[in-house]
PDB file of C-alpha atoms in Angstrom:
ATOM      1  CA  MET A 238     -22.329  28.371  -5.956  1.00  0.00           C
ATOM      2  CA  THR A 239     -20.952  32.346  -6.452  1.00  0.00           C
ATOM      3  CA  ASP A 240     -17.457  32.990  -5.452  1.00  0.00           C
ATOM      4  CA  ALA A 241     -18.619  36.226  -3.930  1.00  0.00           C
ATOM      5  CA  PRO A 242     -17.737  36.727  -0.205  1.00  0.00           C
ATOM      6  CA  ALA A 243     -20.441  35.533   2.097  1.00  0.00           C
ATOM      7  CA  TYR A 244     -22.840  38.234   3.288  1.00  0.00           C
ATOM      8  CA  VAL A 245     -22.887  39.110   6.855  1.00  0.00           C
ATOM      9  CA  PRO A 246     -26.048  41.154   8.047  1.00  0.00           C
ATOM     10  CA  PRO A 247     -25.543  44.141   9.873  1.00  0.00           C
ATOM     11  CA  LYS A 248     -26.780  44.906  13.219  1.00  0.00           C
ATOM     12  CA  VAL A 249     -29.159  47.200  12.076  1.00  0.00           C
ATOM     13  CA  TRP A 250     -30.716  47.020   8.398  1.00  0.00           C
ATOM     14  CA  THR A 251     -31.076  50.131   6.617  1.00  0.00           C
ATOM     15  CA  TRP A 252     -32.773  50.602   3.427  1.00  0.00           C
ATOM     16  CA  ASN A 253     -30.663  50.872   0.272  1.00  0.00           C
ATOM     17  CA  LYS A 254     -32.562  51.971  -2.857  1.00  0.00           C
ATOM     18  CA  GLU A 255     -30.284  50.412  -5.322  1.00  0.00           C
ATOM     19  CA  ASN A 256     -30.840  46.870  -4.035  1.00  0.00           C
ATOM     20  CA  GLY A 257     -34.377  46.584  -4.852  1.00  0.00           C
ATOM     21  CA  GLY A 258     -33.873  44.895  -8.130  1.00  0.00           C
ATOM     22  CA  GLN A 259     -36.468  44.981 -11.187  1.00  0.00           C
ATOM     23  CA  PHE A 260     -38.821  46.779  -8.823  1.00  0.00           C
ATOM     24  CA  ALA A 261     -36.781  49.180  -6.837  1.00  0.00           C
ATOM     25  CA  SER A 262     -38.592  51.983  -7.917  1.00  0.00           C
ATOM     26  CA  ILE A 263     -41.843  50.867  -6.103  1.00  0.00           C
ATOM     27  CA  ASN A 264     -40.385  48.865  -3.050  1.00  0.00           C
ATOM     28  CA  ARG A 265     -39.911  50.558  -0.220  1.00  0.00           C
ATOM     29  CA  PRO A 266     -39.777  49.506   4.093  1.00  0.00           C
ATOM     30  CA  ILE A 267     -42.832  51.906   4.780  1.00  0.00           C
ATOM     31  CA  ALA A 268     -46.644  52.214   4.384  1.00  0.00           C
ATOM     32  CA  GLY A 269     -48.789  55.083   3.618  1.00  0.00           C
ATOM     33  CA  PRO A 270     -49.518  57.248   0.459  1.00  0.00           C
ATOM     34  CA  THR A 271     -46.798  58.860  -1.572  1.00  0.00           C
ATOM     35  CA  HIS A 272     -49.069  61.257  -3.312  1.00  0.00           C
ATOM     36  CA  ASP A 273     -52.210  62.992  -3.308  1.00  0.00           C
ATOM     37  CA  LYS A 274     -54.346  61.768  -6.044  1.00  0.00           C
ATOM     38  CA  GLU A 275     -58.288  60.790  -5.850  1.00  0.00           C
ATOM     39  CA  LEU A 276     -59.672  57.932  -7.648  1.00  0.00           C
ATOM     40  CA  PRO A 277     -62.084  57.963 -10.216  1.00  0.00           C
ATOM     41  CA  ILE A 278     -65.684  56.671  -9.528  1.00  0.00           C
ATOM     42  CA  GLY A 279     -67.733  55.121 -12.526  1.00  0.00           C
ATOM     43  CA  LYS A 280     -71.561  54.703 -12.745  1.00  0.00           C
ATOM     44  CA  HIS A 281     -72.047  50.989 -11.457  1.00  0.00           C
ATOM     45  CA  PRO A 282     -72.211  50.070  -7.782  1.00  0.00           C
ATOM     46  CA  LEU A 283     -69.100  48.214  -8.058  1.00  0.00           C
ATOM     47  CA  GLN A 284     -65.607  49.941  -8.404  1.00  0.00           C
ATOM     48  CA  LEU A 285     -62.476  47.755  -8.983  1.00  0.00           C
ATOM     49  CA  TYR A 286     -59.039  49.458  -8.729  1.00  0.00           C
ATOM     50  CA  SER A 287     -56.641  46.938 -10.878  1.00  0.00           C
ATOM     51  CA  LEU A 288     -54.327  45.366 -12.947  1.00  0.00           C
ATOM     52  CA  ALA A 289     -54.311  41.955 -14.660  1.00  0.00           C
ATOM     53  CA  THR A 290     -51.699  40.360 -12.663  1.00  0.00           C
ATOM     54  CA  PRO A 291     -52.984  36.880 -11.477  1.00  0.00           C
ATOM     55  CA  ASN A 292     -54.239  38.440  -8.288  1.00  0.00           C
ATOM     56  CA  GLY A 293     -56.289  40.974 -10.259  1.00  0.00           C
ATOM     57  CA  VAL A 294     -57.500  38.481 -12.620  1.00  0.00           C
ATOM     58  CA  LYS A 295     -58.697  36.369 -10.050  1.00  0.00           C
ATOM     59  CA  VAL A 296     -61.539  39.118  -9.203  1.00  0.00           C
ATOM     60  CA  THR A 297     -62.040  40.256 -12.924  1.00  0.00           C
ATOM     61  CA  VAL A 298     -63.133  36.387 -13.837  1.00  0.00           C
ATOM     62  CA  MET A 299     -65.369  36.582 -10.544  1.00  0.00           C
ATOM     63  CA  LEU A 300     -67.156  39.715 -11.656  1.00  0.00           C
ATOM     64  CA  GLU A 301     -67.411  38.349 -15.310  1.00  0.00           C
ATOM     65  CA  GLU A 302     -68.726  34.884 -13.883  1.00  0.00           C
ATOM     66  CA  LEU A 303     -71.422  36.468 -11.711  1.00  0.00           C
ATOM     67  CA  LEU A 304     -72.685  38.272 -14.886  1.00  0.00           C
ATOM     68  CA  ALA A 305     -72.894  35.520 -16.844  1.00  0.00           C
ATOM     69  CA  LEU A 306     -75.107  33.945 -14.040  1.00  0.00           C
ATOM     70  CA  GLY A 307     -77.453  36.730 -14.548  1.00  0.00           C
ATOM     71  CA  HIS A 308     -76.396  38.977 -11.469  1.00  0.00           C
ATOM     72  CA  LYS A 309     -76.751  42.374 -12.831  1.00  0.00           C
ATOM     73  CA  GLY A 310     -75.790  44.075  -9.574  1.00  0.00           C
ATOM     74  CA  ALA A 311     -72.470  42.552 -10.321  1.00  0.00           C
ATOM     75  CA  GLU A 312     -71.882  45.057 -13.050  1.00  0.00           C
ATOM     76  CA  TYR A 313     -68.595  46.985 -12.563  1.00  0.00           C
ATOM     77  CA  ASP A 314     -66.368  49.481 -13.559  1.00  0.00           C
ATOM     78  CA  ALA A 315     -62.556  48.665 -13.660  1.00  0.00           C
ATOM     79  CA  TRP A 316     -59.978  50.964 -13.359  1.00  0.00           C
ATOM     80  CA  LEU A 317     -56.472  50.561 -14.410  1.00  0.00           C
ATOM     81  CA  ILE A 318     -53.842  50.942 -11.627  1.00  0.00           C
ATOM     82  CA  ARG A 319     -50.430  50.654 -13.202  1.00  0.00           C
ATOM     83  CA  ILE A 320     -48.223  49.540 -10.236  1.00  0.00           C
ATOM     84  CA  GLY A 321     -44.990  50.061 -12.017  1.00  0.00           C
ATOM     85  CA  ASN A 322     -45.783  53.907 -11.829  1.00  0.00           C
ATOM     86  CA  GLY A 323     -46.707  53.797  -8.075  1.00  0.00           C
ATOM     87  CA  ASP A 324     -50.436  54.416  -8.696  1.00  0.00           C
ATOM     88  CA  GLN A 325     -50.862  52.435  -5.588  1.00  0.00           C
ATOM     89  CA  PHE A 326     -49.507  54.866  -3.384  1.00  0.00           C
ATOM     90  CA  GLY A 327     -51.866  57.606  -4.416  1.00  0.00           C
ATOM     91  CA  SER A 328     -53.876  59.057  -1.532  1.00  0.00           C
ATOM     92  CA  GLY A 329     -57.055  57.355  -3.000  1.00  0.00           C
ATOM     93  CA  PHE A 330     -56.211  53.994  -3.603  1.00  0.00           C
ATOM     94  CA  VAL A 331     -54.402  53.723  -0.056  1.00  0.00           C
ATOM     95  CA  ASP A 332     -57.692  54.775   1.609  1.00  0.00           C
ATOM     96  CA  ILE A 333     -59.115  51.606   0.036  1.00  0.00           C
ATOM     97  CA  ASN A 334     -56.110  49.415   0.760  1.00  0.00           C
ATOM     98  CA  PRO A 335     -53.532  50.761   3.386  1.00  0.00           C
ATOM     99  CA  ASN A 336     -51.330  47.581   2.237  1.00  0.00           C
ATOM    100  CA  SER A 337     -50.959  49.383  -1.043  1.00  0.00           C
ATOM    101  CA  LYS A 338     -51.717  46.110  -3.391  1.00  0.00           C
ATOM    102  CA  ILE A 339     -53.692  45.516  -5.945  1.00  0.00           C
ATOM    103  CA  PRO A 340     -56.912  44.335  -6.399  1.00  0.00           C
ATOM    104  CA  ALA A 341     -59.124  46.958  -4.328  1.00  0.00           C
ATOM    105  CA  LEU A 342     -62.982  47.267  -4.800  1.00  0.00           C
ATOM    106  CA  MET A 343     -65.196  49.671  -3.198  1.00  0.00           C
ATOM    107  CA  ASP A 344     -68.971  48.579  -3.043  1.00  0.00           C
ATOM    108  CA  ARG A 345     -71.283  51.639  -3.420  1.00  0.00           C
ATOM    109  CA  SER A 346     -74.497  49.991  -3.645  1.00  0.00           C
ATOM    110  CA  GLY A 347     -75.613  50.724  -0.058  1.00  0.00           C
ATOM    111  CA  PRO A 348     -75.858  53.234   1.948  1.00  0.00           C
ATOM    112  CA  GLU A 349     -72.409  53.888   3.008  1.00  0.00           C
ATOM    113  CA  PRO A 350     -69.457  52.491   0.713  1.00  0.00           C
ATOM    114  CA  ILE A 351     -67.765  49.284   1.813  1.00  0.00           C
ATOM    115  CA  ARG A 352     -63.872  48.687   1.003  1.00  0.00           C
ATOM    116  CA  VAL A 353     -62.593  45.517   0.385  1.00  0.00           C
ATOM    117  CA  PHE A 354     -59.120  44.640  -0.035  1.00  0.00           C
ATOM    118  CA  GLU A 355     -57.231  41.378  -0.651  1.00  0.00           C
ATOM    119  CA  SER A 356     -58.300  39.082  -3.575  1.00  0.00           C
ATOM    120  CA  GLY A 357     -59.107  36.126  -1.473  1.00  0.00           C
ATOM    121  CA  SER A 358     -61.293  38.470   0.812  1.00  0.00           C
ATOM    122  CA  ILE A 359     -62.974  39.975  -2.503  1.00  0.00           C
ATOM    123  CA  LEU A 360     -63.854  36.975  -3.682  1.00  0.00           C
ATOM    124  CA  PHE A 361     -65.605  35.677  -0.698  1.00  0.00           C
ATOM    125  CA  TYR A 362     -67.401  39.252  -0.285  1.00  0.00           C
ATOM    126  CA  LEU A 363     -68.714  39.084  -4.131  1.00  0.00           C
ATOM    127  CA  ALA A 364     -69.601  35.011  -3.423  1.00  0.00           C
ATOM    128  CA  GLU A 365     -71.603  35.829  -0.058  1.00  0.00           C
ATOM    129  CA  LYS A 366     -72.970  39.117  -1.736  1.00  0.00           C
ATOM    130  CA  PHE A 367     -74.454  37.078  -4.349  1.00  0.00           C
ATOM    131  CA  GLY A 368     -76.448  34.673  -2.846  1.00  0.00           C
ATOM    132  CA  GLY A 369     -73.705  32.040  -2.160  1.00  0.00           C
ATOM    133  CA  ALA A 370     -72.500  32.029  -5.897  1.00  0.00           C
ATOM    134  CA  PHE A 371     -69.265  29.730  -6.636  1.00  0.00           C
ATOM    135  CA  LEU A 372     -69.385  28.817  -2.977  1.00  0.00           C
ATOM    136  CA  PRO A 373     -71.078  25.788  -1.920  1.00  0.00           C
ATOM    137  CA  LYS A 374     -73.850  25.518   0.273  1.00  0.00           C
ATOM    138  CA  GLU A 375     -73.024  22.149   1.639  1.00  0.00           C
ATOM    139  CA  ILE A 376     -70.741  21.920   4.306  1.00  0.00           C
ATOM    140  CA  LYS A 377     -67.747  19.546   3.541  1.00  0.00           C
ATOM    141  CA  ALA A 378     -67.752  21.233  -0.028  1.00  0.00           C
ATOM    142  CA  ARG A 379     -67.852  24.705   1.217  1.00  0.00           C
ATOM    143  CA  THR A 380     -65.172  23.647   3.831  1.00  0.00           C
ATOM    144  CA  ASP A 381     -62.804  22.609   1.101  1.00  0.00           C
ATOM    145  CA  THR A 382     -63.476  25.740  -1.033  1.00  0.00           C
ATOM    146  CA  MET A 383     -62.126  27.819   1.919  1.00  0.00           C
ATOM    147  CA  SER A 384     -59.220  25.356   2.550  1.00  0.00           C
ATOM    148  CA  TRP A 385     -57.916  25.580  -1.096  1.00  0.00           C
ATOM    149  CA  LEU A 386     -58.863  29.499  -1.055  1.00  0.00           C
ATOM    150  CA  PHE A 387     -56.546  29.819   2.020  1.00  0.00           C
ATOM    151  CA  TRP A 388     -54.108  27.311   0.460  1.00  0.00           C
ATOM    152  CA  GLN A 389     -53.557  29.669  -2.585  1.00  0.00           C
ATOM    153  CA  MET A 390     -53.167  32.705   0.065  1.00  0.00           C
ATOM    154  CA  GLY A 391     -50.401  30.804   1.798  1.00  0.00           C
ATOM    155  CA  SER A 392     -48.858  29.672  -1.080  1.00  0.00           C
ATOM    156  CA  ALA A 393     -48.449  32.135  -3.737  1.00  0.00           C
ATOM    157  CA  PRO A 394     -45.994  34.171  -2.148  1.00  0.00           C
ATOM    158  CA  TYR A 395     -43.743  31.400  -2.560  1.00  0.00           C
ATOM    159  CA  LEU A 396     -44.097  31.301  -6.099  1.00  0.00           C
ATOM    160  CA  GLY A 397     -44.195  34.931  -7.115  1.00  0.00           C
ATOM    161  CA  GLY A 398     -41.971  36.656  -4.447  1.00  0.00           C
ATOM    162  CA  GLY A 399     -39.891  33.871  -3.485  1.00  0.00           C
ATOM    163  CA  PHE A 400     -39.249  31.730  -7.148  1.00  0.00           C
ATOM    164  CA  GLY A 401     -40.485  34.335  -9.228  1.00  0.00           C
ATOM    165  CA  HIS A 402     -38.484  36.733  -8.014  1.00  0.00           C
ATOM    166  CA  PHE A 403     -35.132  35.003  -7.587  1.00  0.00           C
ATOM    167  CA  TYR A 404     -35.671  33.272 -10.757  1.00  0.00           C
ATOM    168  CA  ALA A 405     -36.668  36.112 -13.131  1.00  0.00           C
ATOM    169  CA  TYR A 406     -36.138  39.519 -11.674  1.00  0.00           C
ATOM    170  CA  ALA A 407     -33.262  39.476  -9.085  1.00  0.00           C
ATOM    171  CA  PRO A 408     -30.779  41.534 -10.402  1.00  0.00           C
ATOM    172  CA  PHE A 409     -28.224  38.410  -9.899  1.00  0.00           C
ATOM    173  CA  LYS A 410     -28.912  34.742  -9.709  1.00  0.00           C
ATOM    174  CA  ILE A 411     -28.243  33.084  -6.376  1.00  0.00           C
ATOM    175  CA  GLU A 412     -28.484  29.387  -6.955  1.00  0.00           C
ATOM    176  CA  TYR A 413     -29.684  28.597  -2.940  1.00  0.00           C
ATOM    177  CA  ALA A 414     -32.317  30.861  -3.374  1.00  0.00           C
ATOM    178  CA  ILE A 415     -33.678  29.627  -6.696  1.00  0.00           C
ATOM    179  CA  ASP A 416     -33.207  25.834  -5.654  1.00  0.00           C
ATOM    180  CA  ARG A 417     -35.227  26.503  -2.306  1.00  0.00           C
ATOM    181  CA  PHE A 418     -38.251  28.049  -3.947  1.00  0.00           C
ATOM    182  CA  ALA A 419     -37.935  25.995  -7.440  1.00  0.00           C
ATOM    183  CA  MET A 420     -38.451  22.643  -4.697  1.00  0.00           C
ATOM    184  CA  GLU A 421     -40.958  24.219  -3.131  1.00  0.00           C
ATOM    185  CA  VAL A 422     -43.023  25.313  -6.348  1.00  0.00           C
ATOM    186  CA  LYS A 423     -42.793  21.900  -7.674  1.00  0.00           C
ATOM    187  CA  ARG A 424     -44.115  20.330  -4.348  1.00  0.00           C
ATOM    188  CA  GLN A 425     -46.953  22.747  -4.723  1.00  0.00           C
ATOM    189  CA  LEU A 426     -47.723  21.919  -8.201  1.00  0.00           C
ATOM    190  CA  ASP A 427     -47.484  18.164  -6.787  1.00  0.00           C
ATOM    191  CA  VAL A 428     -50.336  18.897  -4.116  1.00  0.00           C
ATOM    192  CA  LEU A 429     -52.509  20.450  -6.765  1.00  0.00           C
ATOM    193  CA  ASP A 430     -51.830  17.305  -9.048  1.00  0.00           C
ATOM    194  CA  ARG A 431     -52.725  14.874  -6.578  1.00  0.00           C
ATOM    195  CA  ARG A 432     -55.840  16.778  -5.663  1.00  0.00           C
ATOM    196  CA  LEU A 433     -57.371  16.933  -9.396  1.00  0.00           C
ATOM    197  CA  ALA A 434     -56.533  13.353  -9.987  1.00  0.00           C
ATOM    198  CA  ASP A 435     -59.787  12.525  -8.307  1.00  0.00           C
ATOM    199  CA  ASN A 436     -61.659  15.706  -8.357  1.00  0.00           C
ATOM    200  CA  GLU A 437     -62.706  17.717 -11.484  1.00  0.00           C
ATOM    201  CA  TYR A 438     -62.157  21.176  -9.536  1.00  0.00           C
ATOM    202  CA  LEU A 439     -60.413  21.906  -6.183  1.00  0.00           C
ATOM    203  CA  ALA A 440     -63.481  21.444  -3.986  1.00  0.00           C
ATOM    204  CA  GLY A 441     -64.693  18.327  -5.735  1.00  0.00           C
ATOM    205  CA  LYS A 442     -67.356  18.932  -8.505  1.00  0.00           C
ATOM    206  CA  GLU A 443     -68.281  22.431  -8.379  1.00  0.00           C
ATOM    207  CA  TYR A 444     -66.275  25.193  -9.785  1.00  0.00           C
ATOM    208  CA  THR A 445     -65.890  27.710  -7.167  1.00  0.00           C
ATOM    209  CA  ILE A 446     -63.848  30.859  -5.930  1.00  0.00           C
ATOM    210  CA  ALA A 447     -60.655  28.633  -5.043  1.00  0.00           C
ATOM    211  CA  ASP A 448     -60.292  27.702  -8.699  1.00  0.00           C
ATOM    212  CA  MET A 449     -60.706  31.100  -9.332  1.00  0.00           C
ATOM    213  CA  ALA A 450     -57.911  32.107  -6.951  1.00  0.00           C
ATOM    214  CA  VAL A 451     -55.553  29.308  -7.919  1.00  0.00           C
ATOM    215  CA  TRP A 452     -56.041  29.313 -11.515  1.00  0.00           C
ATOM    216  CA  PRO A 453     -54.717  32.651 -12.485  1.00  0.00           C
ATOM    217  CA  TRP A 454     -51.284  31.695 -10.382  1.00  0.00           C
ATOM    218  CA  TYR A 455     -50.807  28.123 -11.078  1.00  0.00           C
ATOM    219  CA  GLY A 456     -52.648  27.567 -14.316  1.00  0.00           C
ATOM    220  CA  ALA A 457     -50.604  30.531 -15.907  1.00  0.00           C
ATOM    221  CA  LEU A 458     -47.534  28.543 -14.349  1.00  0.00           C
ATOM    222  CA  ALA A 459     -48.775  25.279 -15.968  1.00  0.00           C
ATOM    223  CA  LYS A 460     -48.571  26.633 -19.292  1.00  0.00           C
ATOM    224  CA  GLY A 461     -45.122  28.444 -19.101  1.00  0.00           C
ATOM    225  CA  LEU A 462     -46.730  31.997 -19.404  1.00  0.00           C
ATOM    226  CA  VAL A 463     -45.000  33.333 -16.367  1.00  0.00           C
ATOM    227  CA  TYR A 464     -41.181  33.963 -15.433  1.00  0.00           C
ATOM    228  CA  GLY A 465     -40.075  31.980 -18.263  1.00  0.00           C
ATOM    229  CA  ALA A 466     -39.668  28.992 -16.371  1.00  0.00           C
ATOM    230  CA  GLY A 467     -42.142  26.143 -17.796  1.00  0.00           C
ATOM    231  CA  GLU A 468     -39.143  23.972 -18.924  1.00  0.00           C
ATOM    232  CA  PHE A 469     -37.060  24.770 -15.826  1.00  0.00           C
ATOM    233  CA  LEU A 470     -39.791  23.333 -13.895  1.00  0.00           C
ATOM    234  CA  SER A 471     -40.899  20.599 -16.311  1.00  0.00           C
ATOM    235  CA  VAL A 472     -44.500  21.635 -15.956  1.00  0.00           C
ATOM    236  CA  GLN A 473     -45.702  19.265 -18.445  1.00  0.00           C
ATOM    237  CA  ASP A 474     -45.336  16.555 -16.075  1.00  0.00           C
ATOM    238  CA  TYR A 475     -48.345  17.714 -14.081  1.00  0.00           C
ATOM    239  CA  LYS A 476     -51.051  16.096 -16.219  1.00  0.00           C
ATOM    240  CA  ASN A 477     -54.128  16.758 -13.831  1.00  0.00           C
ATOM    241  CA  VAL A 478     -53.328  20.394 -13.373  1.00  0.00           C
ATOM    242  CA  GLN A 479     -52.967  20.526 -16.850  1.00  0.00           C
ATOM    243  CA  ARG A 480     -56.275  19.194 -17.654  1.00  0.00           C
ATOM    244  CA  TRP A 481     -57.953  21.519 -15.021  1.00  0.00           C
ATOM    245  CA  THR A 482     -56.163  24.638 -16.239  1.00  0.00           C
ATOM    246  CA  ASP A 483     -57.321  24.017 -19.983  1.00  0.00           C
ATOM    247  CA  GLN A 484     -61.091  23.280 -18.598  1.00  0.00           C
ATOM    248  CA  ILE A 485     -60.796  26.632 -16.835  1.00  0.00           C
ATOM    249  CA  ALA A 486     -59.236  28.339 -19.849  1.00  0.00           C
ATOM    250  CA  GLN A 487     -62.415  27.781 -21.960  1.00  0.00           C
ATOM    251  CA  ARG A 488     -64.797  29.428 -19.866  1.00  0.00           C
ATOM    252  CA  PRO A 489     -66.268  32.542 -21.476  1.00  0.00           C
ATOM    253  CA  ALA A 490     -66.049  34.523 -18.403  1.00  0.00           C
ATOM    254  CA  VAL A 491     -62.845  33.457 -17.495  1.00  0.00           C
ATOM    255  CA  LYS A 492     -61.835  34.672 -21.306  1.00  0.00           C
ATOM    256  CA  ARG A 493     -63.430  37.921 -20.756  1.00  0.00           C
ATOM    257  CA  GLY A 494     -61.824  38.399 -17.228  1.00  0.00           C
ATOM    258  CA  ARG A 495     -58.222  37.606 -18.391  1.00  0.00           C
ATOM    259  CA  MET A 496     -58.662  40.711 -20.644  1.00  0.00           C
ATOM    260  CA  VAL A 497     -59.758  43.107 -18.176  1.00  0.00           C
ATOM    261  CA  ASN A 498     -56.770  45.736 -16.861  1.00  0.00           C
ATOM    262  CA  ARG A 499     -54.175  43.651 -19.107  1.00  0.00           C
ATOM    263  CA  VAL A 500     -51.475  46.298 -20.556  1.00  0.00           C
ATOM    264  CA  SER A 501     -49.335  43.423 -22.124  1.00  0.00           C
ATOM    265  CA  GLY A 502     -49.827  40.989 -24.830  1.00  0.00           C
ATOM    266  CA  ASP A 503     -52.004  40.980 -27.870  1.00  0.00           C
ATOM    267  CA  PRO A 504     -53.580  44.143 -28.260  1.00  0.00           C
ATOM    268  CA  SER A 505     -57.041  42.417 -29.069  1.00  0.00           C
ATOM    269  CA  SER A 506     -56.419  40.833 -25.639  1.00  0.00           C
ATOM    270  CA  GLN A 507     -56.093  44.028 -23.571  1.00  0.00           C
ATOM    271  CA  LEU A 508     -58.806  46.264 -22.077  1.00  0.00           C
ATOM    272  CA  HIS A 509     -57.173  48.952 -19.903  1.00  0.00           C
ATOM    273  CA  GLU A 510     -60.618  49.702 -18.815  1.00  0.00           C
ATOM    274  CA  ARG A 511     -63.797  48.282 -18.327  1.00  0.00           C
ATOM    275  CA  HIS A 512     -67.212  50.017 -18.092  1.00  0.00           C
ATOM    276  CA  ASP A 513     -69.772  48.103 -19.824  1.00  0.00           C
ATOM    277  CA  ALA A 514     -70.016  44.768 -21.487  1.00  0.00           C
ATOM    278  CA  SER A 515     -69.698  46.195 -25.206  1.00  0.00           C
ATOM    279  CA  ASP A 516     -66.153  47.504 -24.092  1.00  0.00           C
ATOM    280  CA  PHE A 517     -64.767  43.948 -24.924  1.00  0.00           C
ATOM    281  CA  GLU A 518     -66.131  44.328 -28.543  1.00  0.00           C
ATOM    282  CA  THR A 519     -65.301  48.116 -29.109  1.00  0.00           C
ATOM    283  CA  LYS A 520     -62.555  49.185 -26.583  1.00  0.00           C
ATOM    284  CA  THR A 521     -59.751  46.722 -26.851  1.00  0.00           C
ATOM    285  CA  GLN A 522     -56.222  48.412 -27.552  1.00  0.00           C
ATOM    286  CA  ASP A 523     -56.297  46.886 -31.240  1.00  0.00           C
ATOM    287  CA  LYS A 524     -59.609  49.176 -31.756  1.00  0.00           C
ATOM    288  CA  ILE A 525     -58.216  52.012 -30.169  1.00  0.00           C
ATOM    289  CA  GLU A 526     -54.557  52.277 -30.873  1.00  0.00           C
ATOM    290  CA  PRO A 527     -54.896  52.568 -34.575  1.00  0.00           C
ATOM    291  CA  ALA A 528     -57.285  55.631 -33.690  1.00  0.00           C
ATOM    292  CA  THR A 529     -54.765  57.404 -31.599  1.00  0.00           C
TER     293      THR A 529
END
């Protein structure tokens, strides 16, 4: 344990910008916009404003899966929101999502635009909009789908804001915090592993929005792709999660969805903005950067 003096909370908390760690520049204790900036609008009914974090990937995977099913109304423009630069605090983005988190969606297909925010809500909205796609009609499977979708909503903050923050991003290591959240993340992996021992997908036999919600977080974790924590968490021990992760990763729509709004990794895997299906072949960063 650390030999530093024990922290004694003051009677009234005050914001100290210097205590924010890696994300100090974009974290603050108040909501609302910091600057005026209108959002661009493309040619398609669905306008997505996002970044390829796990929460962003959920929605781009869903949109690509809908297109793969033949739902032409799911065509979309995906605009890049650089959260490290504070784009999510622009007035146009805050008008869609007052919580200033990606992803945010505007559906302009009807007489009045509909805003949708929170990734789980967007998945459910799109499933219903397109006739129950990836949302089973049978009551048990449908309920299982929604239960696992909400499980992800409640569990991922312990993985990202808890374990990920203290293990990878905090300005100094705190043994208690890392132990606390590592224990919880391993429990979550065990929950998934036990469920997937007897089920191909989280809701049973069908691939659903529940898988799309959980996979970007826990699939990446299972492959050691986030926080540099694969060995630390012994992720290879969760064999059923590994099987499920690999199975989903092979889906063509998932491969495309992972590329959209991505700004790191192999340039050939980065499609900063997506406005047409052909962009995957012509506008990835490996195609664009040599020209510039």
